[in-house]
Amino acid sequence: MPQRRKRPTIKDIAEETGLSSAAVSYALRGLQVPPETQRRVREAADRLGYEADPIARALASGRTGTIGVLCSSLEDLWQQGFASTLGRRFLAGTRNALIVDAAADPEREVSLSKYLLDQRVDALVTIPVDPASPHWADAARRTVLVAVGDPLPGAATAAEVVFDNGLAVADALKTLRGEGHTEVLVLTPGPKLRRHRPAEKLVRELARELDVTLRVRTCPNALAGAAEVARAALAERPRPTAAFCLADSIAYGVYDAARDLGIGIPDDLSVMGFDDHPVSRLLTPSLSTYRWDVDIVAEAVVERVGKALDTNRRSKRTLVTPQPRHRDSVSAAKS
């Protein structure tokens, strides 16, 4: 077996330069020694291939430089874009993102949260599967906790960047009702929880006000799974005349199912999405949906994580408003 190369230490630089280990340490940090000594120490460090030990540095500072990002489902295309954007933003600010996927499973979410906390992440950013889960309170006690999308009512979060789901849901249902749709299929991502997620709860409340009959189905984000759920729902009688999908990735499954069943969009079935993935405008017909700007959300999260870590201050809740994208996938219901 080849032997691992010994990592150069401050002691090695001290022997190379004839200085004490304390003087070398100060020189590497630019402290208490003349510039010429700092230059000589850095040259020796370069010759020896010295790099600061990240574990030792973390122990000394109490920081790992790593931010945990726990997504509810990376099969959701909006979350994919958000996670990659957030990772780049943190890296630009010299922090690393450790991104993990709960796969829409509340138990997996609890397990991964504990895993990230055990890795001593400096902060935990989450798009929660179950916002009401009691484990978030413990997470908030152990690290800086930032919620994205939905608030975490039982946890003392450092910041919450939440979506104005009410505005988007109201606009979508009023748009469909205005076109005469009273039989609406609602496809919501993830598992059926005892505590309904905020957007789903809003859909049910507003449907009663508008006299709309809902059929709510939980649905995978992945295309094949979403299409399977949509095919079964569209085979029911009376058939829904509209589908409101709480993720664009789910709406793509509805398009696939409608094609297989010979159902025309929008003539026989109006479809609305929820997060304006770039593919949505390229569909035929283009998908009506709502834009939650990834760059704005990522910037807000990075700023609030930095504020919590650097100043130990909590940020006020940030409300992100949707930008409607009314396109060609909605038309009047057939009488």
mmCIF file of N, CA and C in Angstrom, residues 173-296:
data_model
loop_
_atom_site.group_PDB
_atom_site.id
_atom_site.type_symbol
_atom_site.label_atom_id
_atom_site.label_comp_id
_atom_site.label_asym_id
_atom_site.label_seq_id
_atom_site.Cartn_x
_atom_site.Cartn_y
_atom_site.Cartn_z
ATOM 1 N N LEU A 173 -57.206 30.141 -8.792
ATOM 2 C CA LEU A 173 -58.576 29.648 -8.692
ATOM 3 C C LEU A 173 -59.590 30.644 -9.245
ATOM 4 N N LYS A 174 -59.325 31.933 -9.041
ATOM 5 C CA LYS A 174 -60.236 32.938 -9.605
ATOM 6 C C LYS A 174 -60.149 32.960 -11.133
ATOM 7 N N THR A 175 -58.946 32.730 -11.653
ATOM 8 C CA THR A 175 -58.792 32.658 -13.113
ATOM 9 C C THR A 175 -59.585 31.481 -13.672
ATOM 10 N N LEU A 176 -59.460 30.325 -13.044
ATOM 11 C CA LEU A 176 -60.189 29.141 -13.523
ATOM 12 C C LEU A 176 -61.699 29.300 -13.346
ATOM 13 N N ARG A 177 -62.104 29.860 -12.199
ATOM 14 C CA ARG A 177 -63.545 30.059 -11.975
ATOM 15 C C ARG A 177 -64.104 31.070 -12.958
ATOM 16 N N GLY A 178 -63.309 32.075 -13.278
ATOM 17 C CA GLY A 178 -63.751 33.081 -14.243
ATOM 18 C C GLY A 178 -63.949 32.515 -15.637
ATOM 19 N N GLU A 179 -63.259 31.418 -15.921
ATOM 20 C CA GLU A 179 -63.430 30.746 -17.221
ATOM 21 C C GLU A 179 -64.503 29.662 -17.155
ATOM 22 N N GLY A 180 -65.209 29.599 -16.023
ATOM 23 C CA GLY A 180 -66.337 28.674 -15.908
ATOM 24 C C GLY A 180 -65.987 27.299 -15.370
ATOM 25 N N HIS A 181 -64.793 27.106 -14.836
ATOM 26 C CA HIS A 181 -64.382 25.795 -14.331
ATOM 27 C C HIS A 181 -64.843 25.621 -12.881
ATOM 28 N N THR A 182 -65.650 24.593 -12.649
ATOM 29 C CA THR A 182 -66.115 24.294 -11.295
ATOM 30 C C THR A 182 -65.663 22.918 -10.814
ATOM 31 N N GLU A 183 -65.139 22.088 -11.717
ATOM 32 C CA GLU A 183 -64.585 20.771 -11.364
ATOM 33 C C GLU A 183 -63.077 20.852 -11.576
ATOM 34 N N VAL A 184 -62.333 21.027 -10.468
ATOM 35 C CA VAL A 184 -60.895 21.300 -10.570
ATOM 36 C C VAL A 184 -60.102 20.223 -9.848
ATOM 37 N N LEU A 185 -59.152 19.655 -10.569
ATOM 38 C CA LEU A 185 -58.197 18.711 -9.989
ATOM 39 C C LEU A 185 -57.010 19.507 -9.445
ATOM 40 N N VAL A 186 -56.663 19.282 -8.189
ATOM 41 C CA VAL A 186 -55.503 19.935 -7.578
ATOM 42 C C VAL A 186 -54.471 18.860 -7.262
ATOM 43 N N LEU A 187 -53.294 19.006 -7.835
ATOM 44 C CA LEU A 187 -52.204 18.066 -7.607
ATOM 45 C C LEU A 187 -51.141 18.747 -6.759
ATOM 46 N N THR A 188 -50.908 18.187 -5.573
ATOM 47 C CA THR A 188 -49.993 18.800 -4.624
ATOM 48 C C THR A 188 -48.816 17.863 -4.381
ATOM 49 N N PRO A 189 -47.588 18.375 -4.313
ATOM 50 C CA PRO A 189 -46.421 17.501 -4.190
ATOM 51 C C PRO A 189 -46.270 16.904 -2.800
ATOM 52 N N GLY A 190 -45.615 15.766 -2.760
ATOM 53 C CA GLY A 190 -45.220 15.195 -1.484
ATOM 54 C C GLY A 190 -46.271 14.309 -0.866
ATOM 55 N N PRO A 191 -46.015 13.867 0.371
ATOM 56 C CA PRO A 191 -46.918 12.937 1.055
ATOM 57 C C PRO A 191 -48.134 13.643 1.611
ATOM 58 N N LYS A 192 -49.159 12.875 1.917
ATOM 59 C CA LYS A 192 -50.337 13.440 2.583
ATOM 60 C C LYS A 192 -50.039 13.502 4.079
ATOM 61 N N LEU A 193 -49.900 14.694 4.600
ATOM 62 C CA LEU A 193 -49.540 14.885 6.001
ATOM 63 C C LEU A 193 -50.788 15.141 6.846
ATOM 64 N N ARG A 194 -50.654 14.852 8.128
ATOM 65 C CA ARG A 194 -51.772 15.171 9.032
ATOM 66 C C ARG A 194 -52.023 16.678 9.040
ATOM 67 N N ARG A 195 -50.945 17.437 8.965
ATOM 68 C CA ARG A 195 -51.065 18.902 8.951
ATOM 69 C C ARG A 195 -50.904 19.353 7.506
ATOM 70 N N HIS A 196 -51.969 19.880 6.911
ATOM 71 C CA HIS A 196 -51.891 20.293 5.514
ATOM 72 C C HIS A 196 -50.882 21.422 5.353
ATOM 73 N N ARG A 197 -50.167 21.409 4.252
ATOM 74 C CA ARG A 197 -49.253 22.490 3.937
ATOM 75 C C ARG A 197 -50.034 23.764 3.636
ATOM 76 N N PRO A 198 -49.429 24.935 3.865
ATOM 77 C CA PRO A 198 -50.168 26.198 3.713
ATOM 78 C C PRO A 198 -50.846 26.379 2.364
ATOM 79 N N ALA A 199 -50.147 26.099 1.255
ATOM 80 C CA ALA A 199 -50.743 26.323 -0.060
ATOM 81 C C ALA A 199 -51.964 25.438 -0.268
ATOM 82 N N GLU A 200 -51.874 24.171 0.149
ATOM 83 C CA GLU A 200 -53.005 23.257 -0.004
ATOM 84 C C GLU A 200 -54.182 23.713 0.855
ATOM 85 N N LYS A 201 -53.907 24.178 2.063
ATOM 86 C CA LYS A 201 -54.965 24.662 2.948
ATOM 87 C C LYS A 201 -55.675 25.862 2.325
ATOM 88 N N LEU A 202 -54.898 26.760 1.720
ATOM 89 C CA LEU A 202 -55.486 27.935 1.077
ATOM 90 C C LEU A 202 -56.373 27.546 -0.105
ATOM 91 N N VAL A 203 -55.942 26.542 -0.862
ATOM 92 C CA VAL A 203 -56.746 26.075 -1.992
ATOM 93 C C VAL A 203 -58.118 25.626 -1.511
ATOM 94 N N ARG A 204 -58.164 24.844 -0.454
ATOM 95 C CA ARG A 204 -59.434 24.320 0.050
ATOM 96 C C ARG A 204 -60.331 25.447 0.566
ATOM 97 N N GLU A 205 -59.751 26.396 1.281
ATOM 98 C CA GLU A 205 -60.546 27.494 1.835
ATOM 99 C C GLU A 205 -61.153 28.355 0.729
ATOM 100 N N LEU A 206 -60.353 28.683 -0.277
ATOM 101 C CA LEU A 206 -60.834 29.557 -1.343
ATOM 102 C C LEU A 206 -61.836 28.850 -2.245
ATOM 103 N N ALA A 207 -61.664 27.547 -2.423
ATOM 104 C CA ALA A 207 -62.600 26.792 -3.270
ATOM 105 C C ALA A 207 -64.012 26.876 -2.725
ATOM 106 N N ARG A 208 -64.162 26.841 -1.398
ATOM 107 C CA ARG A 208 -65.491 26.965 -0.804
ATOM 108 C C ARG A 208 -66.102 28.325 -1.107
ATOM 109 N N GLU A 209 -65.293 29.369 -1.035
ATOM 110 C CA GLU A 209 -65.791 30.721 -1.323
ATOM 111 C C GLU A 209 -66.242 30.852 -2.770
ATOM 112 N N LEU A 210 -65.532 30.206 -3.688
ATOM 113 C CA LEU A 210 -65.814 30.352 -5.115
ATOM 114 C C LEU A 210 -66.794 29.308 -5.635
ATOM 115 N N ASP A 211 -67.243 28.404 -4.756
ATOM 116 C CA ASP A 211 -68.147 27.328 -5.151
ATOM 117 C C ASP A 211 -67.507 26.455 -6.234
ATOM 118 N N VAL A 212 -66.283 26.038 -5.966
ATOM 119 C CA VAL A 212 -65.538 25.155 -6.868
ATOM 120 C C VAL A 212 -65.390 23.799 -6.190
ATOM 121 N N THR A 213 -65.667 22.734 -6.919
ATOM 122 C CA THR A 213 -65.485 21.379 -6.406
ATOM 123 C C THR A 213 -64.056 20.930 -6.687
ATOM 124 N N LEU A 214 -63.355 20.555 -5.613
ATOM 125 C CA LEU A 214 -61.954 20.153 -5.753
ATOM 126 C C LEU A 214 -61.802 18.646 -5.632
ATOM 127 N N ARG A 215 -60.848 18.119 -6.364
ATOM 128 C CA ARG A 215 -60.331 16.781 -6.118
ATOM 129 C C ARG A 215 -58.838 16.933 -5.874
ATOM 130 N N VAL A 216 -58.420 16.826 -4.621
ATOM 131 C CA VAL A 216 -57.022 17.037 -4.258
ATOM 132 C C VAL A 216 -56.307 15.694 -4.206
ATOM 133 N N ARG A 217 -55.195 15.590 -4.940
ATOM 134 C CA ARG A 217 -54.397 14.372 -4.959
ATOM 135 C C ARG A 217 -52.939 14.729 -4.673
ATOM 136 N N THR A 218 -52.305 13.947 -3.806
ATOM 137 C CA THR A 218 -50.862 14.099 -3.651
ATOM 138 C C THR A 218 -50.183 13.426 -4.828
ATOM 139 N N CYS A 219 -49.009 13.931 -5.181
ATOM 140 C CA CYS A 219 -48.443 13.546 -6.468
ATOM 141 C C CYS A 219 -46.924 13.664 -6.433
ATOM 142 N N PRO A 220 -46.187 12.718 -7.016
ATOM 143 C CA PRO A 220 -44.736 12.871 -7.126
ATOM 144 C C PRO A 220 -44.384 14.025 -8.066
ATOM 145 N N ASN A 221 -43.183 14.562 -7.885
ATOM 146 C CA ASN A 221 -42.702 15.585 -8.815
ATOM 147 C C ASN A 221 -42.153 14.983 -10.102
ATOM 148 N N ALA A 222 -41.674 13.762 -10.041
ATOM 149 C CA ALA A 222 -41.081 13.128 -11.215
ATOM 150 C C ALA A 222 -42.136 12.920 -12.297
ATOM 151 N N LEU A 223 -41.724 13.054 -13.554
ATOM 152 C CA LEU A 223 -42.653 13.033 -14.679
ATOM 153 C C LEU A 223 -43.488 11.755 -14.719
ATOM 154 N N ALA A 224 -42.846 10.596 -14.620
ATOM 155 C CA ALA A 224 -43.583 9.335 -14.743
ATOM 156 C C ALA A 224 -44.608 9.188 -13.619
ATOM 157 N N GLY A 225 -44.207 9.498 -12.399
ATOM 158 C CA GLY A 225 -45.133 9.387 -11.269
ATOM 159 C C GLY A 225 -46.269 10.379 -11.359
ATOM 160 N N ALA A 226 -45.961 11.613 -11.771
ATOM 161 C CA ALA A 226 -47.003 12.633 -11.911
ATOM 162 C C ALA A 226 -47.992 12.249 -13.000
ATOM 163 N N ALA A 227 -47.491 11.712 -14.107
ATOM 164 C CA ALA A 227 -48.372 11.306 -15.212
ATOM 165 C C ALA A 227 -49.294 10.171 -14.781
ATOM 166 N N GLU A 228 -48.778 9.239 -13.971
ATOM 167 C CA GLU A 228 -49.602 8.117 -13.505
ATOM 168 C C GLU A 228 -50.752 8.602 -12.629
ATOM 169 N N VAL A 229 -50.455 9.512 -11.694
ATOM 170 C CA VAL A 229 -51.510 10.059 -10.831
ATOM 171 C C VAL A 229 -52.514 10.842 -11.663
ATOM 172 N N ALA A 230 -52.022 11.627 -12.612
ATOM 173 C CA ALA A 230 -52.911 12.448 -13.445
ATOM 174 C C ALA A 230 -53.814 11.577 -14.318
ATOM 175 N N ARG A 231 -53.272 10.500 -14.876
ATOM 176 C CA ARG A 231 -54.096 9.610 -15.711
ATOM 177 C C ARG A 231 -55.260 9.035 -14.917
ATOM 178 N N ALA A 232 -54.992 8.609 -13.697
ATOM 179 C CA ALA A 232 -56.059 8.044 -12.872
ATOM 180 C C ALA A 232 -57.110 9.101 -12.541
ATOM 181 N N ALA A 233 -56.676 10.308 -12.224
ATOM 182 C CA ALA A 233 -57.614 11.374 -11.855
ATOM 183 C C ALA A 233 -58.442 11.826 -13.056
ATOM 184 N N LEU A 234 -57.830 11.863 -14.222
ATOM 185 C CA LEU A 234 -58.546 12.327 -15.420
ATOM 186 C C LEU A 234 -59.490 11.265 -15.976
ATOM 187 N N ALA A 235 -59.364 10.039 -15.486
ATOM 188 C CA ALA A 235 -60.289 8.975 -15.906
ATOM 189 C C ALA A 235 -61.550 8.950 -15.053
ATOM 190 N N GLU A 236 -61.581 9.718 -13.976
ATOM 191 C CA GLU A 236 -62.746 9.745 -13.098
ATOM 192 C C GLU A 236 -63.908 10.476 -13.779
ATOM 193 N N ARG A 237 -65.126 10.186 -13.307
ATOM 194 C CA ARG A 237 -66.320 10.851 -13.825
ATOM 195 C C ARG A 237 -67.099 11.475 -12.674
ATOM 196 N N PRO A 238 -67.521 12.736 -12.821
ATOM 197 C CA PRO A 238 -67.260 13.582 -13.974
ATOM 198 C C PRO A 238 -65.785 13.971 -14.054
ATOM 199 N N ARG A 239 -65.286 14.075 -15.278
ATOM 200 C CA ARG A 239 -63.873 14.403 -15.448
ATOM 201 C C ARG A 239 -63.629 15.862 -15.108
ATOM 202 N N PRO A 240 -62.538 16.163 -14.401
ATOM 203 C CA PRO A 240 -62.199 17.565 -14.136
ATOM 204 C C PRO A 240 -62.001 18.324 -15.447
ATOM 205 N N THR A 241 -62.408 19.572 -15.451
ATOM 206 C CA THR A 241 -62.189 20.395 -16.647
ATOM 207 C C THR A 241 -60.950 21.271 -16.503
ATOM 208 N N ALA A 242 -60.338 21.255 -15.323
ATOM 209 C CA ALA A 242 -59.126 22.042 -15.097
ATOM 210 C C ALA A 242 -58.241 21.326 -14.084
ATOM 211 N N ALA A 243 -56.926 21.535 -14.208
ATOM 212 C CA ALA A 243 -55.959 20.983 -13.259
ATOM 213 C C ALA A 243 -55.060 22.107 -12.772
ATOM 214 N N PHE A 244 -54.978 22.250 -11.461
ATOM 215 C CA PHE A 244 -54.096 23.245 -10.839
ATOM 216 C C PHE A 244 -52.992 22.462 -10.137
ATOM 217 N N CYS A 245 -51.766 22.628 -10.592
ATOM 218 C CA CYS A 245 -50.630 21.844 -10.101
ATOM 219 C C CYS A 245 -49.723 22.741 -9.267
ATOM 220 N N LEU A 246 -49.428 22.319 -8.045
ATOM 221 C CA LEU A 246 -48.623 23.140 -7.152
ATOM 222 C C LEU A 246 -47.124 22.964 -7.375
ATOM 223 N N ALA A 247 -46.773 22.546 -8.580
ATOM 224 C CA ALA A 247 -45.386 22.541 -9.075
ATOM 225 C C ALA A 247 -45.458 22.352 -10.582
ATOM 226 N N ASP A 248 -44.647 23.088 -11.325
ATOM 227 C CA ASP A 248 -44.650 22.938 -12.783
ATOM 228 C C ASP A 248 -44.247 21.530 -13.196
ATOM 229 N N SER A 249 -43.340 20.897 -12.440
ATOM 230 C CA SER A 249 -42.914 19.546 -12.789
ATOM 231 C C SER A 249 -44.101 18.585 -12.764
ATOM 232 N N ILE A 250 -45.076 18.833 -11.895
ATOM 233 C CA ILE A 250 -46.291 18.014 -11.863
ATOM 234 C C ILE A 250 -47.161 18.317 -13.082
ATOM 235 N N ALA A 251 -47.230 19.575 -13.467
ATOM 236 C CA ALA A 251 -48.025 19.950 -14.648
ATOM 237 C C ALA A 251 -47.527 19.230 -15.896
ATOM 238 N N TYR A 252 -46.222 18.986 -15.987
ATOM 239 C CA TYR A 252 -45.697 18.270 -17.147
ATOM 240 C C TYR A 252 -46.266 16.849 -17.190
ATOM 241 N N GLY A 253 -46.485 16.258 -16.011
ATOM 242 C CA GLY A 253 -47.117 14.950 -15.966
ATOM 243 C C GLY A 253 -48.554 14.993 -16.456
ATOM 244 N N VAL A 254 -49.254 16.096 -16.160
ATOM 245 C CA VAL A 254 -50.633 16.256 -16.641
ATOM 246 C C VAL A 254 -50.650 16.347 -18.163
ATOM 247 N N TYR A 255 -49.715 17.088 -18.738
ATOM 248 C CA TYR A 255 -49.614 17.172 -20.206
ATOM 249 C C TYR A 255 -49.412 15.771 -20.793
ATOM 250 N N ASP A 256 -48.536 14.992 -20.181
ATOM 251 C CA ASP A 256 -48.242 13.646 -20.677
ATOM 252 C C ASP A 256 -49.479 12.758 -20.591
ATOM 253 N N ALA A 257 -50.176 12.820 -19.449
ATOM 254 C CA ALA A 257 -51.379 12.002 -19.273
ATOM 255 C C ALA A 257 -52.479 12.418 -20.241
ATOM 256 N N ALA A 258 -52.662 13.727 -20.404
ATOM 257 C CA ALA A 258 -53.707 14.214 -21.306
ATOM 258 C C ALA A 258 -53.461 13.747 -22.743
ATOM 259 N N ARG A 259 -52.202 13.767 -23.146
ATOM 260 C CA ARG A 259 -51.870 13.294 -24.499
ATOM 261 C C ARG A 259 -52.213 11.822 -24.657
ATOM 262 N N ASP A 260 -51.866 11.006 -23.642
ATOM 263 C CA ASP A 260 -52.151 9.574 -23.717
ATOM 264 C C ASP A 260 -53.655 9.303 -23.777
ATOM 265 N N LEU A 261 -54.453 10.136 -23.088
ATOM 266 C CA LEU A 261 -55.893 9.923 -23.013
ATOM 267 C C LEU A 261 -56.655 10.636 -24.129
ATOM 268 N N GLY A 262 -55.944 11.334 -24.999
ATOM 269 C CA GLY A 262 -56.604 12.056 -26.083
ATOM 270 C C GLY A 262 -57.376 13.269 -25.610
ATOM 271 N N ILE A 263 -56.936 13.873 -24.525
ATOM 272 C CA ILE A 263 -57.591 15.062 -23.969
ATOM 273 C C ILE A 263 -56.811 16.295 -24.421
ATOM 274 N N GLY A 264 -57.470 17.213 -25.071
ATOM 275 C CA GLY A 264 -56.785 18.391 -25.595
ATOM 276 C C GLY A 264 -56.619 19.470 -24.534
ATOM 277 N N ILE A 265 -55.442 20.103 -24.533
ATOM 278 C CA ILE A 265 -55.166 21.256 -23.662
ATOM 279 C C ILE A 265 -55.022 22.482 -24.568
ATOM 280 N N PRO A 266 -55.796 23.531 -24.357
ATOM 281 C CA PRO A 266 -56.730 23.785 -23.261
ATOM 282 C C PRO A 266 -58.195 23.500 -23.604
ATOM 283 N N ASP A 267 -58.487 22.986 -24.825
ATOM 284 C CA ASP A 267 -59.878 22.856 -25.254
ATOM 285 C C ASP A 267 -60.692 21.962 -24.317
ATOM 286 N N ASP A 268 -60.096 20.816 -23.904
ATOM 287 C CA ASP A 268 -60.809 19.884 -23.035
ATOM 288 C C ASP A 268 -60.360 19.977 -21.574
ATOM 289 N N LEU A 269 -59.182 20.506 -21.346
ATOM 290 C CA LEU A 269 -58.623 20.566 -19.993
ATOM 291 C C LEU A 269 -57.713 21.787 -19.878
ATOM 292 N N SER A 270 -58.038 22.690 -18.975
ATOM 293 C CA SER A 270 -57.151 23.816 -18.675
ATOM 294 C C SER A 270 -56.157 23.373 -17.610
ATOM 295 N N VAL A 271 -54.913 23.851 -17.725
ATOM 296 C CA VAL A 271 -53.860 23.447 -16.797
ATOM 297 C C VAL A 271 -53.108 24.684 -16.314
ATOM 298 N N MET A 272 -52.846 24.728 -14.998
ATOM 299 C CA MET A 272 -52.029 25.806 -14.428
ATOM 300 C C MET A 272 -50.948 25.204 -13.541
ATOM 301 N N GLY A 273 -49.761 25.793 -13.609
ATOM 302 C CA GLY A 273 -48.644 25.382 -12.770
ATOM 303 C C GLY A 273 -48.419 26.381 -11.647
ATOM 304 N N PHE A 274 -47.206 26.320 -11.048
ATOM 305 C CA PHE A 274 -47.010 27.136 -9.848
ATOM 306 C C PHE A 274 -45.635 27.777 -9.712
ATOM 307 N N ASP A 275 -44.654 27.432 -10.556
ATOM 308 C CA ASP A 275 -43.328 28.003 -10.293
ATOM 309 C C ASP A 275 -42.527 28.403 -11.528
ATOM 310 N N ASP A 276 -43.137 28.434 -12.690
ATOM 311 C CA ASP A 276 -42.540 28.997 -13.911
ATOM 312 C C ASP A 276 -41.127 28.500 -14.187
ATOM 313 N N HIS A 277 -40.977 27.191 -14.302
ATOM 314 C CA HIS A 277 -39.701 26.665 -14.781
ATOM 315 C C HIS A 277 -39.514 27.094 -16.239
ATOM 316 N N PRO A 278 -38.276 27.350 -16.694
ATOM 317 C CA PRO A 278 -38.068 27.819 -18.076
ATOM 318 C C PRO A 278 -38.702 26.938 -19.143
ATOM 319 N N VAL A 279 -38.819 25.632 -18.887
ATOM 320 C CA VAL A 279 -39.433 24.734 -19.873
ATOM 321 C C VAL A 279 -40.912 25.073 -20.082
ATOM 322 N N SER A 280 -41.554 25.673 -19.084
ATOM 323 C CA SER A 280 -43.003 25.863 -19.128
ATOM 324 C C SER A 280 -43.461 26.734 -20.292
ATOM 325 N N ARG A 281 -42.652 27.697 -20.657
ATOM 326 C CA ARG A 281 -43.066 28.560 -21.778
ATOM 327 C C ARG A 281 -42.796 27.908 -23.135
ATOM 328 N N LEU A 282 -42.056 26.791 -23.127
ATOM 329 C CA LEU A 282 -41.741 26.110 -24.382
ATOM 330 C C LEU A 282 -42.731 25.007 -24.719
ATOM 331 N N LEU A 283 -43.624 24.681 -23.775
ATOM 332 C CA LEU A 283 -44.615 23.642 -24.031
ATOM 333 C C LEU A 283 -45.614 24.101 -25.087
ATOM 334 N N THR A 284 -46.325 23.135 -25.636
ATOM 335 C CA THR A 284 -47.422 23.443 -26.558
ATOM 336 C C THR A 284 -48.690 22.831 -25.998
ATOM 337 N N PRO A 285 -49.644 23.678 -25.513
ATOM 338 C CA PRO A 285 -49.545 25.134 -25.385
ATOM 339 C C PRO A 285 -48.665 25.533 -24.195
ATOM 340 N N SER A 286 -48.160 26.755 -24.212
ATOM 341 C CA SER A 286 -47.318 27.233 -23.114
ATOM 342 C C SER A 286 -48.128 27.248 -21.816
ATOM 343 N N LEU A 287 -47.458 26.928 -20.719
ATOM 344 C CA LEU A 287 -48.126 26.709 -19.445
ATOM 345 C C LEU A 287 -48.345 28.015 -18.683
ATOM 346 N N SER A 288 -49.582 28.258 -18.249
ATOM 347 C CA SER A 288 -49.879 29.357 -17.329
ATOM 348 C C SER A 288 -49.384 28.974 -15.945
ATOM 349 N N THR A 289 -48.653 29.875 -15.296
ATOM 350 C CA THR A 289 -48.012 29.518 -14.030
ATOM 351 C C THR A 289 -47.642 30.787 -13.263
ATOM 352 N N TYR A 290 -46.803 30.643 -12.238
ATOM 353 C CA TYR A 290 -46.411 31.774 -11.387
ATOM 354 C C TYR A 290 -44.909 31.728 -11.158
ATOM 355 N N ARG A 291 -44.279 32.856 -11.329
ATOM 356 C CA ARG A 291 -42.824 32.934 -11.196
ATOM 357 C C ARG A 291 -42.435 33.375 -9.792
ATOM 358 N N TRP A 292 -41.601 32.558 -9.146
ATOM 359 C CA TRP A 292 -40.958 32.914 -7.885
ATOM 360 C C TRP A 292 -39.476 33.046 -8.226
ATOM 361 N N ASP A 293 -38.986 34.272 -8.310
ATOM 362 C CA ASP A 293 -37.661 34.532 -8.874
ATOM 363 C C ASP A 293 -36.564 33.841 -8.054
ATOM 364 N N VAL A 294 -35.887 32.870 -8.672
ATOM 365 C CA VAL A 294 -34.842 32.097 -7.995
ATOM 366 C C VAL A 294 -33.724 33.000 -7.500
ATOM 367 N N ASP A 295 -33.295 33.943 -8.330
ATOM 368 C CA ASP A 295 -32.175 34.818 -7.952
ATOM 369 C C ASP A 295 -32.531 35.686 -6.747
ATOM 370 N N ILE A 296 -33.748 36.217 -6.732
ATOM 371 C CA ILE A 296 -34.175 37.058 -5.607
ATOM 372 C C ILE A 296 -34.234 36.240 -4.322
#
